[in-house]
Structures are given as C-alpha cells and as structure tokens.
mmCIF file of C-alpha atoms in Angstrom:
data_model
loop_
_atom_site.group_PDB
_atom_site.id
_atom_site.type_symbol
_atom_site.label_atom_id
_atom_site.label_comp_id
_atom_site.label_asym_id
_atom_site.label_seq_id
_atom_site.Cartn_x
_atom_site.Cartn_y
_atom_site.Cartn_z
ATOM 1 C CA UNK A 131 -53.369 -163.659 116.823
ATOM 2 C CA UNK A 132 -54.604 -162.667 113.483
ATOM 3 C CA UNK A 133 -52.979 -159.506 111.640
ATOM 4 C CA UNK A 134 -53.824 -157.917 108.669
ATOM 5 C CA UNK A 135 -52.125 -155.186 106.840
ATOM 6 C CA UNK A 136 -54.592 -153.525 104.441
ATOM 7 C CA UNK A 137 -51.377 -152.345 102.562
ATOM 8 C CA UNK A 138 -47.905 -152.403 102.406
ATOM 9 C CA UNK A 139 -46.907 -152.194 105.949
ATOM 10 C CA UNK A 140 -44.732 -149.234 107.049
ATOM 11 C CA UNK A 141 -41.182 -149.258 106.953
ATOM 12 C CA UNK A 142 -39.422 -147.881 110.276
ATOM 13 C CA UNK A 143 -36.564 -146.034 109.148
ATOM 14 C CA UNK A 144 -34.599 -142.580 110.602
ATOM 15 C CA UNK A 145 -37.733 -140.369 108.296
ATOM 16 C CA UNK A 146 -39.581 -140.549 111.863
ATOM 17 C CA UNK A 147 -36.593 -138.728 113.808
ATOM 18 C CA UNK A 148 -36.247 -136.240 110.859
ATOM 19 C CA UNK A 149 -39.846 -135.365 111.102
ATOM 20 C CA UNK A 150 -39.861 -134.870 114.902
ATOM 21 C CA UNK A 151 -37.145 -133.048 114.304
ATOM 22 C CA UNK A 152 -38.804 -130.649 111.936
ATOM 23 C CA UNK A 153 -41.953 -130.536 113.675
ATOM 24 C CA UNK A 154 -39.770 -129.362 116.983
ATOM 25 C CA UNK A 155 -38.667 -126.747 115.333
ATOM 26 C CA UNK A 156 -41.548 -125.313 113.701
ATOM 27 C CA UNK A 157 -42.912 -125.399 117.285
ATOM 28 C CA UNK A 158 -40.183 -123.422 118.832
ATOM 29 C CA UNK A 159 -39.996 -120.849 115.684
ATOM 30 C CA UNK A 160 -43.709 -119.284 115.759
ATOM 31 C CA UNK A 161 -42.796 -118.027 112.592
ATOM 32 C CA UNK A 162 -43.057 -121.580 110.955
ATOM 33 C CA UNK A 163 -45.912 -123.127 109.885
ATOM 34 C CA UNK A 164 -47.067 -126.475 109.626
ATOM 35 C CA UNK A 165 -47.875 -126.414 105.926
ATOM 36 C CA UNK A 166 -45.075 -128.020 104.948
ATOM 37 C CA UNK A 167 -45.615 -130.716 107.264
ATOM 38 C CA UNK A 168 -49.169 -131.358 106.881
ATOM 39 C CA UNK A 169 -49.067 -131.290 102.846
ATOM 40 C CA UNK A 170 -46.154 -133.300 102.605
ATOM 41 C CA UNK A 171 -49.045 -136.182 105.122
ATOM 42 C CA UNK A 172 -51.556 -135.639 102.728
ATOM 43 C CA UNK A 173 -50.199 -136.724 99.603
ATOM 44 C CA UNK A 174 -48.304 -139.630 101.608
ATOM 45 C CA UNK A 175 -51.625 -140.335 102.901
ATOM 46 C CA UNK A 176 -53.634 -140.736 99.603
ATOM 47 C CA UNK A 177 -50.790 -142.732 97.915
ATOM 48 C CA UNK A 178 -51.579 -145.195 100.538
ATOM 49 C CA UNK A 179 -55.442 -145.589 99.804
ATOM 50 C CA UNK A 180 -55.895 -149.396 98.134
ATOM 51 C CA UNK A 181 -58.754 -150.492 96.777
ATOM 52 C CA UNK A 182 -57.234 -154.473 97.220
ATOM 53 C CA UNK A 183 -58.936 -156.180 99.925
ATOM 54 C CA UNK A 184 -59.872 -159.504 101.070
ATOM 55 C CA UNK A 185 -63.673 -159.941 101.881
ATOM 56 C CA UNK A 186 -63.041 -159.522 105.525
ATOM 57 C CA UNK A 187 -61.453 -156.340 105.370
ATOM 58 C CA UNK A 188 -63.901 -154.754 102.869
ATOM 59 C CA UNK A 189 -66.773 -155.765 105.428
ATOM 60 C CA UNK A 190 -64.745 -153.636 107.849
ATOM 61 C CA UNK A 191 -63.938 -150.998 105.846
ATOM 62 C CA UNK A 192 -67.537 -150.276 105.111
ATOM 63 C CA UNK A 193 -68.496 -150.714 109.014
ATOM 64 C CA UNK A 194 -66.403 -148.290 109.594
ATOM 65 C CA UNK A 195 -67.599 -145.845 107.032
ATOM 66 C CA UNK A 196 -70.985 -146.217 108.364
ATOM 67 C CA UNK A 197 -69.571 -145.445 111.897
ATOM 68 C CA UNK A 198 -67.954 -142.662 111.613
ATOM 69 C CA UNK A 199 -69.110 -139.422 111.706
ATOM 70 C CA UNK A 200 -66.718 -136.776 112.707
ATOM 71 C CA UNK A 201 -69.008 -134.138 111.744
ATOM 72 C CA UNK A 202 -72.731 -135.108 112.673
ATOM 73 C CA UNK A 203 -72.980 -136.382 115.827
ATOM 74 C CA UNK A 204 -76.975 -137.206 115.242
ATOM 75 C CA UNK A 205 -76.001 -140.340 113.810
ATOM 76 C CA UNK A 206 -75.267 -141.639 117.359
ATOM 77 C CA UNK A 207 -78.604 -139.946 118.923
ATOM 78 C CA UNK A 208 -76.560 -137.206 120.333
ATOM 79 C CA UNK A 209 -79.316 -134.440 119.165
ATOM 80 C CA UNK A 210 -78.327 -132.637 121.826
ATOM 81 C CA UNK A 211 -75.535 -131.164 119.539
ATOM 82 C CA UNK A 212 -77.712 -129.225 116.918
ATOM 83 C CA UNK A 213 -75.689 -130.061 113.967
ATOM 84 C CA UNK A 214 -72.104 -129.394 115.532
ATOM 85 C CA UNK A 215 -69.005 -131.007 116.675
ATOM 86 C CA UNK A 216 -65.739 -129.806 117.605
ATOM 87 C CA UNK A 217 -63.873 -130.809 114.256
ATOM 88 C CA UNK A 218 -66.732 -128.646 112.435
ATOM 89 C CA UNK A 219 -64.524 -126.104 110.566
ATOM 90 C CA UNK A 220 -61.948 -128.568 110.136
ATOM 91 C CA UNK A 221 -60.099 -129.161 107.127
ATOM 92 C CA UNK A 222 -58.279 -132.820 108.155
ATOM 93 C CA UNK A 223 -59.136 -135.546 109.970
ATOM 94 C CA UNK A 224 -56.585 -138.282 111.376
ATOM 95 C CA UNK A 225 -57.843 -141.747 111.132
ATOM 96 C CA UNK A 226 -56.371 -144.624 113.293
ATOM 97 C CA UNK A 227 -54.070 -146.788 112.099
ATOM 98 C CA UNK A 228 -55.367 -150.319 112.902
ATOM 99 C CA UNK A 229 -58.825 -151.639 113.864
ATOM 100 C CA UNK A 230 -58.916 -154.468 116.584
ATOM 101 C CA UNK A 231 -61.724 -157.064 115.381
ATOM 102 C CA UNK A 232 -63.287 -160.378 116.276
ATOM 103 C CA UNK A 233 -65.311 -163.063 114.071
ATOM 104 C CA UNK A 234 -68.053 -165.069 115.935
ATOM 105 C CA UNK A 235 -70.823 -167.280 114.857
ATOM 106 C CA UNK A 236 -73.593 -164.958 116.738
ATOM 107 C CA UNK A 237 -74.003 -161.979 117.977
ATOM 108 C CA UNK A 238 -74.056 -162.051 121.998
ATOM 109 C CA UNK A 239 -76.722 -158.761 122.824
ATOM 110 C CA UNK A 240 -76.666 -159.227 126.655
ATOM 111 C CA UNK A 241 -73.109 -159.651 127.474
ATOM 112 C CA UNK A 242 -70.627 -157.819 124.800
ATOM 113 C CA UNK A 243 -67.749 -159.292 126.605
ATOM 114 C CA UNK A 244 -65.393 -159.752 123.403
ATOM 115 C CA UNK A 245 -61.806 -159.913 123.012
ATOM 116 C CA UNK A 246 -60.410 -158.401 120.520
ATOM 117 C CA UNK A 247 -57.883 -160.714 119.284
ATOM 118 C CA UNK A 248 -57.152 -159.931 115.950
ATOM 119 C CA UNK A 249 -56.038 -156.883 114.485
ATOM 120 C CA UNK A 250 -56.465 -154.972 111.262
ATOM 121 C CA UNK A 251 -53.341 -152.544 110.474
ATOM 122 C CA UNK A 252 -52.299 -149.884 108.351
ATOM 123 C CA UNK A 253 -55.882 -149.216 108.300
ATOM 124 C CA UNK A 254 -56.632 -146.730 105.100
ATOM 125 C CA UNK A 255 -60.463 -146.603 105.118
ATOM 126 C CA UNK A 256 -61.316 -144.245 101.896
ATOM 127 C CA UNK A 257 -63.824 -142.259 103.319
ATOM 128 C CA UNK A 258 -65.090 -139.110 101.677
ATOM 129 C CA UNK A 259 -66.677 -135.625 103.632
ATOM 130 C CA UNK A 260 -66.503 -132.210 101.916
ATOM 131 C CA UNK A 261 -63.689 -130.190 101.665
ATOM 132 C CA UNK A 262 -61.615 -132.540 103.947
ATOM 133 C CA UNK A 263 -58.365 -134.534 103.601
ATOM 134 C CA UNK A 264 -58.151 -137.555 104.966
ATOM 135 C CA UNK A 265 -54.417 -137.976 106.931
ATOM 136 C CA UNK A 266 -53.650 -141.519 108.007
ATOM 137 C CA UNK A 267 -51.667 -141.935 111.207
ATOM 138 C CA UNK A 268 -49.287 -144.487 109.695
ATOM 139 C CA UNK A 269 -46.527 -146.513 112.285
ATOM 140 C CA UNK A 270 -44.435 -143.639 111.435
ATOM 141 C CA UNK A 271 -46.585 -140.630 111.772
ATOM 142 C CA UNK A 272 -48.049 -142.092 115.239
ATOM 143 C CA UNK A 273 -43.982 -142.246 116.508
ATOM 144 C CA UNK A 274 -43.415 -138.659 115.110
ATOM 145 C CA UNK A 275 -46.216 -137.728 117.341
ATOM 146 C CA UNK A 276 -45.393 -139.899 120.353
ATOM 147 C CA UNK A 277 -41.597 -138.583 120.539
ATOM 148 C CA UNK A 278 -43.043 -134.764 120.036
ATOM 149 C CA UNK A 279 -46.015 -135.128 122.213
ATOM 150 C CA UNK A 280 -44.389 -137.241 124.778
ATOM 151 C CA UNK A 281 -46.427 -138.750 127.897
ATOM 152 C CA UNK A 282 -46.839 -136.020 130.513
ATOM 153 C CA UNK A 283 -47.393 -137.828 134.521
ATOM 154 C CA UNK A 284 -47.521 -134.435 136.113
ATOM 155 C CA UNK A 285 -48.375 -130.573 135.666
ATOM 156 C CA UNK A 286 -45.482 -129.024 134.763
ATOM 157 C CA UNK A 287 -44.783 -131.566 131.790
ATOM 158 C CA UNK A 288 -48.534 -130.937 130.957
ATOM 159 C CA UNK A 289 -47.967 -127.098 130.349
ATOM 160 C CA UNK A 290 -45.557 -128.043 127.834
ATOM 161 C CA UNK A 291 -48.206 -130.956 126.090
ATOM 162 C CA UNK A 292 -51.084 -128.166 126.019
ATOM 163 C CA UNK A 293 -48.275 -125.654 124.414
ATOM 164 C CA UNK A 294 -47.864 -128.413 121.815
ATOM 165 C CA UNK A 295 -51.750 -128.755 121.051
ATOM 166 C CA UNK A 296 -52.456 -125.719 120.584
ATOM 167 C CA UNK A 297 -49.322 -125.374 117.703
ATOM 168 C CA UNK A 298 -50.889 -128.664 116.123
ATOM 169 C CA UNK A 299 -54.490 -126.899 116.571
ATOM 170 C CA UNK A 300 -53.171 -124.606 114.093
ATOM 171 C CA UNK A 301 -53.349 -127.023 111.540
ATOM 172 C CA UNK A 302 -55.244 -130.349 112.739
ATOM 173 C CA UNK A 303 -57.939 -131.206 114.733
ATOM 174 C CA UNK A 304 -57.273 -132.518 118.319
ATOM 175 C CA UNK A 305 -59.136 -134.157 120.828
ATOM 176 C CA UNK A 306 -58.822 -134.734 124.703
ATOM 177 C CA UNK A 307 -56.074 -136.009 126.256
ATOM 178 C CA UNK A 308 -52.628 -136.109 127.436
ATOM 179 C CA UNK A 309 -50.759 -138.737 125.226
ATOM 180 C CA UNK A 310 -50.043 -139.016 121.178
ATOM 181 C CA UNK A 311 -53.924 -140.235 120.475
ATOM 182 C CA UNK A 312 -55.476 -136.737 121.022
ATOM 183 C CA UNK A 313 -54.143 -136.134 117.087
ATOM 184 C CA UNK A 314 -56.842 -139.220 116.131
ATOM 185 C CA UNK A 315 -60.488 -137.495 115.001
ATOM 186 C CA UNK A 316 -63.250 -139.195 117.224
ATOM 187 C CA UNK A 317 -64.687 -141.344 116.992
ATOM 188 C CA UNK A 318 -62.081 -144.007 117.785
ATOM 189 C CA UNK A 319 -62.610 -147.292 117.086
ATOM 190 C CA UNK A 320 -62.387 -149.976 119.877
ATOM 191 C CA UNK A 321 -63.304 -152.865 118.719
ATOM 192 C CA UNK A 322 -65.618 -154.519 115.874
ATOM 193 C CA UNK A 323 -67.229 -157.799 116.744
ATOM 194 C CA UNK A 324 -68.605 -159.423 112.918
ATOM 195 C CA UNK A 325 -70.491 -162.876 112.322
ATOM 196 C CA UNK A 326 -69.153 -164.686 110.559
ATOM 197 C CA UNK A 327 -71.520 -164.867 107.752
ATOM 198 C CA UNK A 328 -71.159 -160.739 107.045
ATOM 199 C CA UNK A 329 -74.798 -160.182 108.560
ATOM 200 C CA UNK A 330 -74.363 -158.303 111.951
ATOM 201 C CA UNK A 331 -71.854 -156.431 113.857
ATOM 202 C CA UNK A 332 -71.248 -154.742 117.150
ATOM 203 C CA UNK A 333 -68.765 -151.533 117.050
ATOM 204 C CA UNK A 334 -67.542 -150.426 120.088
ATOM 205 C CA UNK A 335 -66.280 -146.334 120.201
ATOM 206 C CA UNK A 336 -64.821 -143.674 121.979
ATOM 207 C CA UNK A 337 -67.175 -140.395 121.218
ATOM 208 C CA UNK A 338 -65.216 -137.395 122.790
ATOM 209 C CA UNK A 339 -65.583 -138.496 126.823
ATOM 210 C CA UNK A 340 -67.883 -141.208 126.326
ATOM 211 C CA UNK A 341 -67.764 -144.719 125.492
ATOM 212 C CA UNK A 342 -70.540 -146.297 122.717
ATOM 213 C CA UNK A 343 -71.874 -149.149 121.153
ATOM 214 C CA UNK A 344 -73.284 -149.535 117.873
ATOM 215 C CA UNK A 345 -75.475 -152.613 116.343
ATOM 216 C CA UNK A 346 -75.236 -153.009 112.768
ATOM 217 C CA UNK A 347 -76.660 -155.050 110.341
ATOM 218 C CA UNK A 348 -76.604 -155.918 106.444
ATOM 219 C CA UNK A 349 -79.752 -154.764 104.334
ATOM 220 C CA UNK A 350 -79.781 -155.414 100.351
ATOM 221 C CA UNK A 351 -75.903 -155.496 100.810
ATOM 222 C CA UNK A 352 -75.593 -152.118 102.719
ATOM 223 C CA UNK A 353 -74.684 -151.694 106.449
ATOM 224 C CA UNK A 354 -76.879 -149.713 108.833
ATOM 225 C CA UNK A 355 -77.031 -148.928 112.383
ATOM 226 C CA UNK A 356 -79.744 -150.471 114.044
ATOM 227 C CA UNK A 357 -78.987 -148.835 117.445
ATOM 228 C CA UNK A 358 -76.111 -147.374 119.168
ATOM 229 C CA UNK A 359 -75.866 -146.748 123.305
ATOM 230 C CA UNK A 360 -73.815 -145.063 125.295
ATOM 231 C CA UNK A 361 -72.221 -147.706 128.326
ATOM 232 C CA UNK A 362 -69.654 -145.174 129.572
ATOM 233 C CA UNK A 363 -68.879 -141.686 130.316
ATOM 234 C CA UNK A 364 -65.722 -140.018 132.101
#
C-alpha cells in the first residue's frame, strides 16, 4: 500500500491530551470560549500549507479543489438548494486529513468497483473561499476530537455528544453524525480513482446524507466536472 504525506507528517506527542484537556474545560465552563482554541488551529493550520508536491499529488490537489464546494451546492446539480448550504455563514471549514486514491490505465464507467489502496495523508489542499479559514484536521487535531467527542452506542451517551456539538457549533461548522468526523465540512472525500496519464478521474463523496460520484476530466490543463450522480442516500 502506497502512502503519501503531502508534508511533514505529524508528530504524536502528549499536545493532543493537553488540548482535550483544554477543550473539556472550556466545555464545562460556559464562560470560556473557543477562541483560543480555534486561533491557536488556524495559524497551525496555514504553517502547514506546502506548495512541494510530486505530480501525483498536485493532480489531486486540484481534483479536489474542483470538488469541493462547501458553499454552493449547484455544482453537484443540487438546485434544489437556491444558493444555500448549512456551512453558509460559516467562518471555518475542516478539511480531511488524507485522501484514499487509486491509479488505473482506464476509466471503468459501468462498474466503479475500485479499491482504494493507496492513501494520500496530511492532506493540506490550499483552497481559497471568502472570508474563511481553512483548519486542517491533522493526526493530532482528529485524536483531540475523538477523545472529546467519544463514540456514543446508545442514548444517554448521545445527550452528552449533541451537548458537545452544539459547544463546537459555537465556533465550527458540524455536520451529521455521532462520531469525531461530524467536525469535517462536507463534502468528504471517499475515494479518487485517476488514469494514469492525468486525463480523467472519478471522485467518489459524501454530500450531507447522500453518497455521489463525480466524472472529471482535463481540458487545456484544467479539471472539470463532466457529470456527477447521486448512487446513495440514507
């Protein structure tokens, strides 16, 4: 299995127990704020932006920034939206960490059965949107939110999960859930399927409660959507 760190890859140290620490205490003191917090991730997060990349992982950086669209659903066909999403008024959003991908000689359109065997991590994709900070859920940011989130398997441990989103809300945007990924702004990444000759792709998403697929191809060195469908929905 292939692994790529876009940049240096992140130390695991005790600074993840300190921060869970902090964050749990901001949480039970309504009096605290998550400023603190979420400043001290967004100047981590922009120290870690790199322009060095191999070929491969530029071609996947830019997929991605063609992909995703936090903020204008249209992009996907959902017109049904009018021009909103739920991270609208938003101020962050919290990008994934790694990207699964595959390489293949062609495209398959009829079957889409890949497997994702090779990963791109500490995934720092520079995109830009207006009056938004980009936060990067590094190895140790996704185990600060792990440990404080926790896993809840039944409803009374879920009272105490929905207590906890709503604090975060305060600051971040959230999605749906019950485990560490609702702090990840949708769409999420599934898998990327690229030829091998940086022509065509296939990017397969998680849009809110539905699952998508997106066909891209290269035009005078640019990558566009060709079509995207929806082949899920909870």
């Amino acid at each position: 299995m292939l692994v790529l760190c876009s940049v240096g890859c992140d130390i695991k140290t005790n600074k993840s127990d300190v921060m869970v620490n902090n964050l749990s205490t901001s949480f039970q003191n309504s009096k605290t704020t998550l400023t603190d917090f979420v400043n001290q991730w967004s100047q981590e997060s922009l120290e870690l932006q790199s322009d060095q990349l191999t070929d491969l992982e530029r071609e996947i950086h830019e997929i991605y920034k063609v992909v995703y669209s936090p903020f204008e659903f249209e992009r996907y066909g959902w017109t049904n939206w009018n021009n909103w999403t739920p991270y609208m008024l938003s101020s962050y959003i919290v990008i994934q960490q790694e990207i699964p991908f595959v390489k293949t000689d062609k495209i398959d359109t009829i079957n889409f059965n890949y497997h994702y065997k090779d990963t791109l991590r500490n995934f720092t994709p520079n995109v830009h949107f207006k009056n938004v900070t980009n936060l990067y859920l590094t190895p140790t940011y996704q185990n600060v939110f792990k440990n404080f989130l926790g896993d809840p398997v039944n409803e009374n441990e879920r009272e105490i999960f929905r207590e906890k989103k709503d604090f975060l809300k305060r600051a971040l945007p959230i999605s749906f859930g019950y485990n560490w990924r609702v702090i990840l702004t949708h769409p999420l990444i599934d898998g990327i399927c690229i030829t091998n000759d940086f022509k065509k792709a296939t990017v397969e998403f998680t849009l809110l409660q539905s699952g998508l697929r997106s066909f891209l191809v290269k035009e005078n060195d640019a990558w566009k959507i060709a079509s995207t469908k929806t082949i899920w929905i909870e």
